[in-house]
Short mmCIF file of C-alpha atoms and ligand atoms in Angstrom, two decimals:
data_model
loop_
_atom_site.label_atom_id
_atom_site.label_comp_id
_atom_site.label_asym_id
_atom_site.label_seq_id
_atom_site.Cartn_x
_atom_site.Cartn_y
_atom_site.Cartn_z
CA MET F 3 27.50 -2.28 12.25
CA MET F 4 23.79 -2.15 13.12
CA THR F 5 23.83 1.62 12.88
CA GLN F 6 24.83 1.25 9.26
CA ASN F 7 22.79 1.02 6.10
CA TYR F 8 23.76 -1.16 3.17
CA ILE F 9 24.22 1.09 0.16
CA GLY F 10 26.06 0.35 -3.10
CA GLY F 11 27.66 -2.79 -1.67
CA GLU F 12 29.02 -1.10 1.47
CA TRP F 13 27.87 -0.76 5.04
CA ILE F 14 27.68 2.98 5.58
CA ALA F 15 27.25 4.70 8.93
CA ALA F 16 24.01 6.66 9.23
CA SER F 17 23.82 10.19 10.52
CA GLU F 18 21.36 9.14 13.22
CA ALA F 19 20.38 6.02 15.16
CA ALA F 20 17.31 4.95 17.14
CA PRO F 21 16.73 2.19 19.71
CA ASP F 22 14.78 -0.98 18.88
CA ILE F 23 12.69 -1.85 21.95
CA ASN F 24 11.46 -5.32 22.95
CA PRO F 25 7.65 -5.06 23.43
CA SER F 26 7.73 -7.98 25.91
CA ASN F 27 10.20 -6.07 28.08
CA THR F 28 10.61 -2.39 27.41
CA ASN F 29 13.82 -2.34 29.48
CA ASP F 30 15.40 -4.57 26.84
CA VAL F 31 16.93 -2.65 23.96
CA VAL F 32 17.47 -5.03 21.04
CA GLY F 33 19.94 -2.61 19.52
CA GLU F 34 20.55 0.83 18.10
CA PHE F 35 19.77 0.97 14.41
CA ALA F 36 20.40 3.43 11.63
CA ARG F 37 17.95 6.21 10.84
CA ALA F 38 18.83 7.40 7.38
CA GLY F 39 18.13 10.84 5.97
CA LYS F 40 17.09 11.90 2.49
CA ALA F 41 20.67 12.04 1.17
CA GLU F 42 21.32 8.39 2.12
CA ALA F 43 18.07 7.32 0.50
CA GLU F 44 19.06 9.12 -2.70
CA ARG F 45 22.49 7.55 -2.63
CA ALA F 46 20.91 4.09 -2.38
CA ILE F 47 18.51 4.87 -5.22
CA ALA F 48 21.43 6.05 -7.39
CA ALA F 49 23.38 2.87 -6.58
CA ALA F 50 20.42 0.71 -7.54
CA TYR F 51 19.91 2.75 -10.72
CA ASP F 52 23.54 2.31 -11.77
CA ALA F 53 23.50 -1.42 -10.98
CA PHE F 54 20.34 -2.09 -12.99
CA PRO F 55 21.67 -2.42 -16.58
CA ALA F 56 24.16 -5.17 -15.72
CA TRP F 57 21.91 -7.00 -13.25
CA SER F 58 18.94 -6.95 -15.62
CA ARG F 59 21.04 -8.92 -18.13
CA SER F 60 22.81 -11.13 -15.59
CA SER F 61 22.82 -14.92 -15.82
CA ILE F 62 19.76 -16.62 -14.42
CA GLN F 63 22.06 -19.29 -13.00
CA GLY F 64 23.85 -16.64 -10.93
CA ARG F 65 20.58 -15.20 -9.68
CA HIS F 66 19.33 -18.68 -8.83
CA ASP F 67 22.48 -19.50 -6.90
CA SER F 68 22.37 -16.28 -4.86
CA LEU F 69 18.69 -16.59 -3.97
CA LYS F 70 19.12 -20.26 -3.07
CA MET F 71 22.08 -19.40 -0.85
CA ILE F 72 20.03 -16.71 0.92
CA GLY F 73 17.07 -19.06 1.45
CA ASP F 74 19.27 -21.88 2.73
CA GLU F 75 21.10 -19.66 5.23
CA ILE F 76 17.85 -18.17 6.55
CA ILE F 77 16.45 -21.64 7.20
CA ALA F 78 19.71 -22.93 8.72
CA ARG F 79 19.62 -20.01 11.20
CA LYS F 80 15.88 -20.21 11.93
CA GLU F 81 16.21 -20.49 15.73
CA GLU F 82 18.49 -17.48 16.08
CA LEU F 83 16.64 -15.31 13.55
CA GLY F 84 13.27 -16.41 14.93
CA ARG F 85 14.36 -15.39 18.42
CA LEU F 86 15.51 -11.99 17.18
CA LEU F 87 12.23 -11.48 15.34
CA SER F 88 10.11 -12.46 18.37
CA ARG F 89 12.21 -10.25 20.61
CA GLU F 90 11.69 -7.13 18.52
CA GLU F 91 8.14 -7.71 17.25
CA GLY F 92 6.49 -9.63 20.08
CA LYS F 93 5.02 -12.64 18.28
CA THR F 94 5.71 -15.92 20.07
CA LEU F 95 8.93 -17.82 19.44
CA PRO F 96 7.23 -20.63 17.47
CA GLU F 97 5.53 -17.96 15.35
CA GLY F 98 8.83 -16.13 14.92
CA ILE F 99 10.67 -19.28 13.86
CA GLY F 100 7.80 -20.22 11.55
CA GLU F 101 7.99 -16.83 9.88
CA VAL F 102 11.74 -17.15 9.38
CA VAL F 103 11.33 -20.56 7.75
CA ARG F 104 8.67 -19.06 5.51
CA ALA F 105 11.06 -16.30 4.44
CA GLY F 106 13.69 -18.90 3.57
CA GLN F 107 11.19 -20.95 1.57
CA ILE F 108 10.19 -17.85 -0.38
CA PHE F 109 13.81 -17.24 -1.43
CA GLN F 110 14.15 -20.89 -2.41
CA PHE F 111 10.93 -20.73 -4.42
CA PHE F 112 12.08 -17.66 -6.36
CA ALA F 113 15.51 -19.22 -6.86
CA GLY F 114 13.66 -21.88 -8.85
CA GLU F 115 11.58 -19.27 -10.66
CA CYS F 116 14.79 -17.70 -12.04
CA LEU F 117 15.22 -20.87 -14.12
CA ARG F 118 11.59 -21.05 -15.20
CA MET F 119 11.21 -17.69 -16.92
CA ALA F 120 9.56 -18.17 -20.27
CA GLY F 121 7.90 -16.23 -23.04
CA GLU F 122 5.55 -17.02 -25.89
CA LYS F 123 6.01 -17.15 -29.61
CA VAL F 124 2.78 -16.79 -31.55
CA PRO F 125 1.87 -16.34 -35.22
CA SER F 126 1.08 -12.86 -36.41
CA VAL F 127 -2.12 -12.04 -38.22
CA ARG F 128 0.22 -10.81 -40.99
CA PRO F 129 2.01 -13.37 -43.15
CA LEU F 130 5.75 -13.86 -42.64
CA VAL F 131 5.71 -12.02 -39.33
CA ASP F 132 6.56 -13.62 -35.99
CA VAL F 133 5.39 -12.31 -32.64
CA GLU F 134 7.32 -12.89 -29.42
CA ILE F 135 5.99 -12.00 -25.99
CA THR F 136 8.63 -11.72 -23.31
CA ARG F 137 8.99 -10.31 -19.83
CA GLU F 138 11.68 -7.86 -18.86
CA PRO F 139 12.74 -6.40 -15.52
CA VAL F 140 11.07 -3.14 -14.50
CA GLY F 141 14.03 -1.20 -13.07
CA VAL F 142 14.74 0.08 -9.56
CA ILE F 143 12.01 -1.12 -7.21
CA GLY F 144 11.36 0.58 -3.89
CA LEU F 145 10.08 -1.78 -1.21
CA ILE F 146 8.27 -0.31 1.79
CA THR F 147 7.26 -2.83 4.43
CA PRO F 148 5.30 -2.93 7.72
CA TRP F 149 6.29 -4.22 11.15
CA ASN F 150 3.92 -7.17 11.56
CA PHE F 151 5.87 -9.67 9.42
CA PRO F 152 9.42 -8.31 9.76
CA ILE F 153 11.10 -10.94 7.59
CA ALA F 154 8.40 -12.70 5.53
CA ILE F 155 6.98 -9.59 3.86
CA PRO F 156 10.44 -8.22 2.95
CA ALA F 157 11.28 -11.70 1.61
CA TRP F 158 8.21 -11.90 -0.59
CA LYS F 159 9.05 -8.55 -2.15
CA ILE F 160 12.88 -8.78 -2.34
CA ALA F 161 13.05 -12.35 -3.72
CA PRO F 162 10.84 -11.81 -6.81
CA ALA F 163 12.31 -8.34 -7.40
CA LEU F 164 15.82 -9.82 -7.64
CA ALA F 165 14.77 -13.04 -9.38
CA TYR F 166 13.23 -11.15 -12.28
CA GLY F 167 16.27 -8.88 -12.71
CA ASN F 168 15.31 -5.71 -10.85
CA THR F 169 17.44 -3.79 -8.39
CA VAL F 170 16.11 -2.95 -4.95
CA VAL F 171 15.96 -0.24 -2.33
CA PHE F 172 14.43 -1.77 0.80
CA LYS F 173 12.96 0.41 3.54
CA PRO F 174 11.73 -1.64 6.50
CA ALA F 175 9.30 -0.39 9.14
CA GLU F 176 10.87 1.68 11.91
CA LEU F 177 9.79 -0.79 14.63
CA VAL F 178 11.60 -3.85 13.23
CA PRO F 179 15.08 -2.90 11.99
CA ALA F 180 16.84 -5.92 13.53
CA SER F 181 15.14 -8.50 11.31
CA ALA F 182 15.64 -6.28 8.25
CA HIS F 183 19.29 -5.82 9.11
CA ALA F 184 19.88 -9.55 9.64
CA LEU F 185 18.18 -10.38 6.33
CA SER F 186 20.17 -7.71 4.49
CA GLU F 187 23.41 -8.95 5.98
CA ILE F 188 22.68 -12.42 4.56
CA ILE F 189 21.81 -10.92 1.17
CA SER F 190 25.04 -8.87 1.22
CA ARG F 191 27.09 -12.11 1.30
CA SER F 192 25.19 -13.94 -1.44
CA GLY F 193 27.32 -12.90 -4.39
CA ILE F 194 24.87 -10.28 -5.66
CA PRO F 195 26.84 -7.36 -7.19
CA ALA F 196 27.18 -4.03 -5.39
CA GLY F 197 24.16 -1.75 -5.72
CA VAL F 198 21.69 -4.48 -6.72
CA PHE F 199 20.26 -4.65 -3.22
CA ASN F 200 20.27 -1.72 -0.79
CA LEU F 201 18.93 -1.38 2.75
CA VAL F 202 17.93 2.06 4.00
CA MET F 203 16.47 2.07 7.49
CA GLY F 204 14.61 5.21 8.42
CA LYS F 205 11.31 7.02 8.62
CA GLY F 206 8.57 6.57 6.06
CA SER F 207 8.15 10.32 5.80
CA VAL F 208 11.86 10.73 4.96
CA VAL F 209 13.28 7.59 3.31
CA GLY F 210 9.94 6.30 1.99
CA GLU F 211 9.04 9.71 0.65
CA ALA F 212 12.41 10.04 -1.13
CA MET F 213 11.72 6.73 -2.88
CA LEU F 214 8.23 7.84 -3.94
CA GLN F 215 9.56 11.12 -5.33
CA SER F 216 12.62 9.82 -7.17
CA PRO F 217 12.45 9.66 -10.99
CA LYS F 218 15.04 6.85 -10.83
CA VAL F 219 12.61 4.51 -9.06
CA SER F 220 10.34 2.68 -11.53
CA ALA F 221 8.02 0.87 -9.13
CA ILE F 222 6.95 0.78 -5.49
CA SER F 223 5.65 -2.26 -3.64
CA PHE F 224 4.09 -1.19 -0.36
CA THR F 225 2.44 -3.02 2.52
CA GLY F 226 0.98 -0.94 5.32
CA SER F 227 -2.01 1.16 6.26
CA VAL F 228 -4.72 2.48 3.95
CA PRO F 229 -3.95 6.20 4.42
CA THR F 230 -0.23 5.67 3.71
CA GLY F 231 -1.07 3.41 0.76
CA ARG F 232 -3.26 6.11 -0.74
CA ARG F 233 -0.47 8.62 -0.32
CA VAL F 234 2.01 6.23 -1.94
CA ALA F 235 -0.31 5.80 -4.93
CA GLN F 236 -0.97 9.50 -5.35
CA THR F 237 2.70 10.40 -5.19
CA CYS F 238 3.75 7.58 -7.52
CA ILE F 239 1.48 8.76 -10.33
CA SER F 240 2.37 12.41 -9.87
CA THR F 241 6.05 11.80 -10.70
CA ASP F 242 7.54 11.76 -14.17
CA PRO F 243 7.70 8.97 -15.25
CA MET F 244 4.76 7.56 -13.32
CA LYS F 245 5.60 4.55 -11.19
CA LYS F 246 4.14 1.09 -11.21
CA ILE F 247 2.47 0.41 -7.84
CA GLN F 248 1.48 -2.56 -5.75
CA LEU F 249 -0.33 -1.86 -2.48
CA GLU F 250 -1.32 -4.29 0.25
CA MET F 251 -3.28 -2.57 2.98
CA GLY F 252 -5.84 -3.40 5.61
CA GLY F 253 -8.42 -6.06 6.19
CA LYS F 254 -11.57 -6.58 8.23
CA ASN F 255 -11.93 -10.21 7.40
CA PRO F 256 -15.22 -12.00 7.96
CA MET F 257 -15.40 -15.55 9.19
CA ILE F 258 -18.86 -17.09 8.98
CA VAL F 259 -19.90 -19.89 11.31
CA LEU F 260 -23.04 -21.74 10.21
CA ASP F 261 -25.31 -23.89 12.38
CA ASP F 262 -23.99 -27.03 10.67
CA ALA F 263 -20.31 -26.21 11.40
CA ASP F 264 -18.12 -28.56 13.40
CA LEU F 265 -17.98 -26.54 16.62
CA GLY F 266 -14.40 -27.60 17.44
CA VAL F 267 -13.15 -26.58 13.99
CA ALA F 268 -14.99 -23.25 14.14
CA VAL F 269 -13.61 -22.38 17.58
CA ASP F 270 -10.06 -23.33 16.53
CA CYS F 271 -10.36 -21.20 13.39
CA ALA F 272 -11.67 -18.21 15.34
CA LEU F 273 -9.08 -18.48 18.11
CA ASN F 274 -6.17 -18.80 15.72
CA GLY F 275 -7.49 -16.41 13.08
CA ALA F 276 -8.53 -13.63 15.42
CA PHE F 277 -5.92 -13.69 18.17
CA PHE F 278 -2.71 -15.47 17.20
CA SER F 279 0.16 -13.14 16.37
CA THR F 280 -1.71 -10.82 18.78
CA GLY F 281 -4.30 -10.18 16.06
CA GLN F 282 -1.72 -8.10 14.22
CA ARG F 283 -2.28 -9.64 10.80
CA CYS F 284 -4.02 -8.01 7.87
CA THR F 285 -5.72 -11.39 7.31
CA ALA F 286 -6.97 -11.68 10.93
CA SER F 287 -10.49 -13.11 11.39
CA SER F 288 -11.70 -9.98 13.13
CA ARG F 289 -15.42 -10.25 12.22
CA LEU F 290 -17.08 -13.47 13.29
CA ILE F 291 -20.53 -13.83 11.74
CA VAL F 292 -22.53 -16.57 13.42
CA THR F 293 -25.98 -18.05 12.76
CA GLY F 294 -28.53 -18.23 15.58
CA GLY F 295 -28.57 -22.00 16.12
CA ILE F 296 -24.89 -22.23 17.05
CA HIS F 297 -24.26 -18.66 18.29
CA ASP F 298 -24.42 -19.20 22.04
CA ARG F 299 -22.53 -22.51 22.01
CA PHE F 300 -19.84 -20.96 19.80
CA VAL F 301 -19.44 -17.86 21.96
CA ASP F 302 -19.31 -19.95 25.16
CA ALA F 303 -16.73 -22.36 23.76
CA LEU F 304 -14.59 -19.57 22.28
CA THR F 305 -14.70 -17.56 25.50
CA GLU F 306 -13.65 -20.63 27.46
CA ARG F 307 -10.67 -21.21 25.16
CA MET F 308 -9.70 -17.52 25.30
CA LYS F 309 -9.58 -17.64 29.08
CA GLY F 310 -7.08 -20.49 28.82
CA LEU F 311 -4.66 -18.56 26.62
CA VAL F 312 -1.30 -17.66 28.10
CA ILE F 313 -0.48 -14.04 27.32
CA ASP F 314 3.13 -13.40 28.25
CA ASP F 315 6.66 -12.69 27.12
CA ALA F 316 7.01 -13.72 23.47
CA LEU F 317 10.19 -15.67 24.20
CA LYS F 318 8.79 -17.63 27.17
CA ALA F 319 8.00 -21.28 26.53
CA GLY F 320 4.25 -21.87 26.70
CA THR F 321 3.19 -18.35 25.71
CA HIS F 322 0.26 -18.46 23.30
CA ILE F 323 0.03 -14.74 22.64
CA GLY F 324 2.77 -12.16 22.95
CA PRO F 325 2.42 -8.46 23.67
CA VAL F 326 1.06 -5.75 21.39
CA VAL F 327 3.88 -4.28 19.31
CA ASP F 328 4.16 -0.83 20.92
CA GLN F 329 2.42 1.88 22.93
CA ASN F 330 0.78 3.46 19.86
CA GLN F 331 -0.81 0.21 18.77
CA LEU F 332 -1.86 -0.55 22.36
CA ASP F 333 -3.50 2.88 22.63
CA GLN F 334 -5.35 2.19 19.38
CA ASP F 335 -6.56 -1.24 20.61
CA LEU F 336 -7.78 0.25 23.92
CA ARG F 337 -9.45 3.15 22.11
CA TYR F 338 -11.43 0.72 19.95
CA ILE F 339 -12.38 -1.38 22.97
CA ARG F 340 -13.82 1.78 24.54
CA ILE F 341 -15.57 2.70 21.28
CA GLY F 342 -17.14 -0.78 21.13
CA GLN F 343 -18.53 -0.41 24.62
CA GLU F 344 -19.86 3.07 23.86
CA GLU F 345 -21.49 1.76 20.69
CA GLY F 346 -23.44 -0.76 22.78
CA ALA F 347 -21.57 -3.95 21.96
CA LYS F 348 -21.06 -6.42 24.81
CA LEU F 349 -17.47 -7.11 25.89
CA VAL F 350 -17.71 -10.78 26.90
CA THR F 351 -14.10 -11.27 27.83
CA GLY F 352 -10.65 -9.65 27.70
CA GLY F 353 -9.59 -6.16 26.75
CA GLU F 354 -7.61 -5.72 29.96
CA LEU F 355 -4.05 -4.58 30.46
CA LEU F 356 -1.99 -7.30 32.10
CA ASN F 357 1.07 -7.13 34.32
CA ARG F 358 3.84 -9.61 33.71
CA ASP F 359 7.39 -10.08 35.09
CA ASN F 360 8.72 -7.31 32.87
CA PRO F 361 7.08 -4.12 31.66
CA GLY F 362 5.49 -4.73 28.24
CA PHE F 363 2.37 -4.05 26.19
CA TYR F 364 0.24 -6.93 27.45
CA LEU F 365 -3.43 -7.00 26.56
CA SER F 366 -5.87 -9.86 27.03
CA PRO F 367 -7.68 -10.80 23.79
CA ALA F 368 -11.08 -9.16 23.63
CA LEU F 369 -14.33 -10.58 22.29
CA PHE F 370 -17.41 -8.45 21.62
CA THR F 371 -20.88 -9.88 20.99
CA GLU F 372 -24.15 -8.13 20.03
CA VAL F 373 -22.19 -6.35 17.33
CA ASP F 374 -24.05 -4.59 14.57
CA ASN F 375 -22.10 -4.55 11.32
CA ASN F 376 -22.47 -0.76 11.14
CA MET F 377 -20.56 -0.22 14.37
CA ARG F 378 -17.06 1.20 14.01
CA ILE F 379 -15.56 -1.88 15.69
CA ALA F 380 -17.03 -3.95 12.84
CA ARG F 381 -15.99 -1.61 10.04
CA GLU F 382 -12.55 -0.24 10.90
CA GLU F 383 -9.37 -2.27 11.11
CA ILE F 384 -8.15 -2.36 14.73
CA PHE F 385 -5.03 -4.50 14.12
CA GLY F 386 -5.03 -5.97 17.59
CA PRO F 387 -6.41 -8.95 19.55
CA VAL F 388 -10.01 -7.76 19.28
CA ALA F 389 -12.79 -9.67 17.50
CA THR F 390 -16.49 -9.05 17.07
CA VAL F 391 -19.39 -11.49 16.86
CA THR F 392 -22.42 -10.58 14.79
CA ARG F 393 -25.49 -12.79 15.08
CA VAL F 394 -27.34 -13.58 11.84
CA ARG F 395 -30.46 -15.53 10.85
CA ASP F 396 -29.07 -17.69 8.07
CA TYR F 397 -26.42 -18.12 5.39
CA ASP F 398 -27.91 -15.45 3.13
CA GLU F 399 -27.70 -12.79 5.80
CA ALA F 400 -24.21 -14.00 6.78
CA LEU F 401 -23.00 -13.59 3.20
CA GLU F 402 -24.51 -10.13 2.90
CA ILE F 403 -22.80 -8.98 6.09
CA ALA F 404 -19.51 -10.67 5.18
CA ASN F 405 -19.39 -8.63 1.98
CA ASP F 406 -20.62 -5.41 3.58
CA THR F 407 -17.18 -3.98 4.33
CA PRO F 408 -14.78 -1.53 2.73
CA PHE F 409 -12.12 -4.27 2.69
CA GLY F 410 -11.74 -7.51 0.73
CA LEU F 411 -8.59 -9.38 1.63
CA SER F 412 -9.62 -12.75 3.07
CA ALA F 413 -12.98 -14.32 3.91
CA GLY F 414 -13.77 -17.57 5.69
CA ILE F 415 -16.63 -19.93 6.33
CA CYS F 416 -16.97 -22.83 8.76
CA THR F 417 -19.60 -25.28 7.54
CA THR F 418 -20.10 -28.93 6.68
CA SER F 419 -22.42 -27.98 3.84
CA LEU F 420 -20.88 -28.35 0.39
CA LYS F 421 -23.65 -26.18 -1.00
CA HIS F 422 -22.87 -23.24 1.26
CA ALA F 423 -19.10 -23.66 1.03
CA SER F 424 -19.25 -23.67 -2.77
CA HIS F 425 -21.62 -20.72 -2.90
CA PHE F 426 -19.40 -18.76 -0.53
CA LYS F 427 -16.24 -19.46 -2.57
CA ARG F 428 -18.03 -17.99 -5.58
CA SER F 429 -19.70 -15.07 -3.81
CA ALA F 430 -17.20 -13.76 -1.26
CA GLU F 431 -15.88 -10.37 -2.36
CA ALA F 432 -12.33 -11.09 -1.25
CA GLY F 433 -9.02 -12.03 -2.80
CA MET F 434 -8.70 -15.17 -0.68
CA VAL F 435 -11.40 -17.54 0.62
CA MET F 436 -10.98 -20.12 3.35
CA VAL F 437 -13.30 -23.04 4.08
CA ASN F 438 -12.98 -24.54 7.58
CA LEU F 439 -9.69 -22.66 7.98
CA PRO F 440 -8.76 -19.39 9.68
CA THR F 441 -8.74 -16.36 7.35
CA ALA F 442 -5.05 -15.95 8.19
CA GLY F 443 -2.36 -18.46 7.26
CA VAL F 444 -1.54 -18.73 3.57
CA ASP F 445 0.80 -20.72 1.34
CA TYR F 446 3.82 -19.05 -0.24
CA HIS F 447 3.65 -20.49 -3.75
CA VAL F 448 0.22 -19.08 -4.67
CA PRO F 449 -1.08 -15.52 -5.08
CA PHE F 450 -1.71 -13.30 -2.08
CA GLY F 451 -3.84 -10.18 -2.19
CA GLY F 452 -7.30 -8.73 -2.01
CA ARG F 453 -9.98 -6.49 -3.47
CA LYS F 454 -11.69 -3.21 -2.63
CA GLY F 455 -9.85 -1.20 0.04
CA SER F 456 -7.41 -4.01 0.84
CA SER F 457 -5.19 -4.10 -2.22
CA TYR F 458 -4.31 -2.23 -5.37
CA GLY F 459 -2.31 -3.55 -8.30
CA PRO F 460 -1.13 -7.04 -9.17
CA ARG F 461 -0.97 -9.92 -6.68
CA GLU F 462 2.09 -10.80 -4.63
CA GLN F 463 3.74 -14.23 -4.21
CA GLY F 464 4.00 -17.35 -6.27
CA ARG F 465 4.27 -17.17 -10.02
CA TYR F 466 1.75 -14.29 -10.10
CA ALA F 467 4.43 -12.05 -8.57
CA GLN F 468 5.85 -11.62 -12.07
CA GLU F 469 2.92 -9.39 -13.05
CA PHE F 470 4.35 -6.65 -10.86
CA TYR F 471 8.06 -7.43 -11.01
CA THR F 472 8.27 -7.66 -14.81
CA THR F 473 7.04 -5.65 -17.74
CA VAL F 474 5.75 -7.33 -20.89
CA LYS F 475 7.31 -6.76 -24.30
CA THR F 476 5.67 -7.74 -27.60
CA ALA F 477 8.21 -8.00 -30.43
CA TYR F 478 7.28 -8.37 -34.14
CA THR F 479 9.75 -9.69 -36.72
CA PHE F 480 9.55 -9.77 -40.50
CA ASP F 481 12.62 -11.56 -41.73
CA GLY F 482 12.71 -9.82 -45.13
CA ASN F 483 12.92 -13.03 -47.18
CA GLY F 484 9.64 -12.68 -49.00
CA PRO F 485 7.34 -15.61 -49.65
CA TYR F 486 9.00 -19.04 -49.86
CA VAL F 487 8.37 -20.70 -53.24
CA PRO F 488 9.40 -24.36 -53.35
CA LYS F 489 11.37 -25.40 -56.43
CA THR F 490 9.48 -27.74 -58.78
CA LYS F 491 10.79 -30.20 -61.39
CA SER F 492 9.46 -28.17 -64.36
CA SER F 493 11.32 -25.03 -63.32
CA GLU F 494 14.67 -26.82 -63.23
P1 ADP K 528 1.69 0.74 10.08
O1 ADP K 528 0.42 1.03 10.76
O2 ADP K 528 1.90 -0.69 9.72
O3 ADP K 528 2.89 1.37 10.72
P2 ADP K 528 2.15 2.57 7.89
O4 ADP K 528 1.37 2.66 6.63
O5 ADP K 528 2.24 3.78 8.73
O6 ADP K 528 1.47 1.37 8.65
O7 ADP K 528 3.62 2.05 7.61
C1 ADP K 528 3.96 1.08 6.65
C2 ADP K 528 5.28 1.45 6.01
O8 ADP K 528 5.11 2.67 5.29
C3 ADP K 528 6.41 1.71 7.01
O9 ADP K 528 7.62 1.21 6.49
C4 ADP K 528 6.43 3.22 7.09
O10 ADP K 528 7.69 3.73 7.46
C5 ADP K 528 6.10 3.60 5.66
N1 ADP K 528 5.60 4.98 5.50
C6 ADP K 528 4.93 5.72 6.39
N2 ADP K 528 4.67 6.94 5.89
C7 ADP K 528 5.18 6.98 4.64
C8 ADP K 528 5.25 7.97 3.61
N3 ADP K 528 4.71 9.16 3.75
N4 ADP K 528 5.87 7.66 2.48
C9 ADP K 528 6.40 6.42 2.30
N5 ADP K 528 6.39 5.47 3.23
C10 ADP K 528 5.78 5.72 4.39
#
């Protein structure tokens, strides 16, 4: 069954399969999963295209019930699904379970949104004309997702797509097919008609590309790297008709620590924001920007806490940080650690390969100090457990450096000063701002997304998701009755 894709309401065997490897123990094969070709992708797109007219007009009660059922089952099975997720992706079991619960909550949220769709009726500037503004589904939506949140990111794309009446072709990342398969299996039993939701596991360059090229796909929501995102955008506007696009890409998120910060809070924020989930979050606090008066105390305290972290098998009780996701990502992390040293930054702790009971991609979290913001380790997204500390004079310099980046996803500040916190909320060039909180860790009922090189197109999540997953219609009506003249006594 796992070597099958879900297309047009049926589980269909794929021409090829590939192993899903546990990064905590590379001898452990989670399973063999389908690798679809172009023909299977096109079949799924056709199924979604054919299912669209009926689904787009389906009862909101039915959509609500299906999404609610999906959300409830995900949450009821959180331990099992969380374990599967941690086993294939490498985040710790509590993180895996937490992500599964989040995915369930997202489906429950959008179940409610099905019943809250509304339009506007406004007067026209012309007499006797009414104007109605409504939202309609977009069509077939292609969803292309990354490996770092194997169930939450698919959930926050699939749930709104279905809630607002679109049909879906879902292509998960190659590294995490098990979570995608488990989620799709739950969706397949939720009462949603055949063809409305399709899973096609396979390569981005094959399945993803087929979705980008197809004239039957109306929109693409993508989360992944900047180069792939750019390619997605370019292809989507070169097709006829052009596609609607939503891109979530990288981050190089600053977290400022001011002299007046609560040191405990700042260290907690940095530790969690930079290194939890093995630093493999687009919202990771990878650039710590610290004023002179607290710099040394902050670095000492953070280093101390880092040395106490347990880096081990994701499924082991007590593990704080699991392995890096695969050899490619590990190579990239090590390459950047070397680059940082060559650039003259000081590696205070970590950055070493670790041996554990089983062979896996274990790396100790790395902290660099003496980092100039122009260094590559401060400008390029590493996507691993590597953080930099840049020393600054004062808040003004901290703000300037925080904003001096090609990205703009999340930005944080640790301070007890209302003045600086307020100024930073107004001035940070980022889609999300955090005060005395890590840059990572967001709610699911409010918008998610960034600016500059981090994001393109409308926000994801919460009610704002409708900007991407619906299209607006403005309808004008003249009822043909002519002006109303009330009858008067004299005319009788
Ligand atoms: P990551 O570094 O997270 O793997 P990618 O941007 O390479 O980032 O991958 C994100 C998603 O985009 C994955 O599902 C991947 O398969 C897909 N993808 C990669 N290349 C393409 C492509 N040329 N067209 C469409 N999707 C692609």
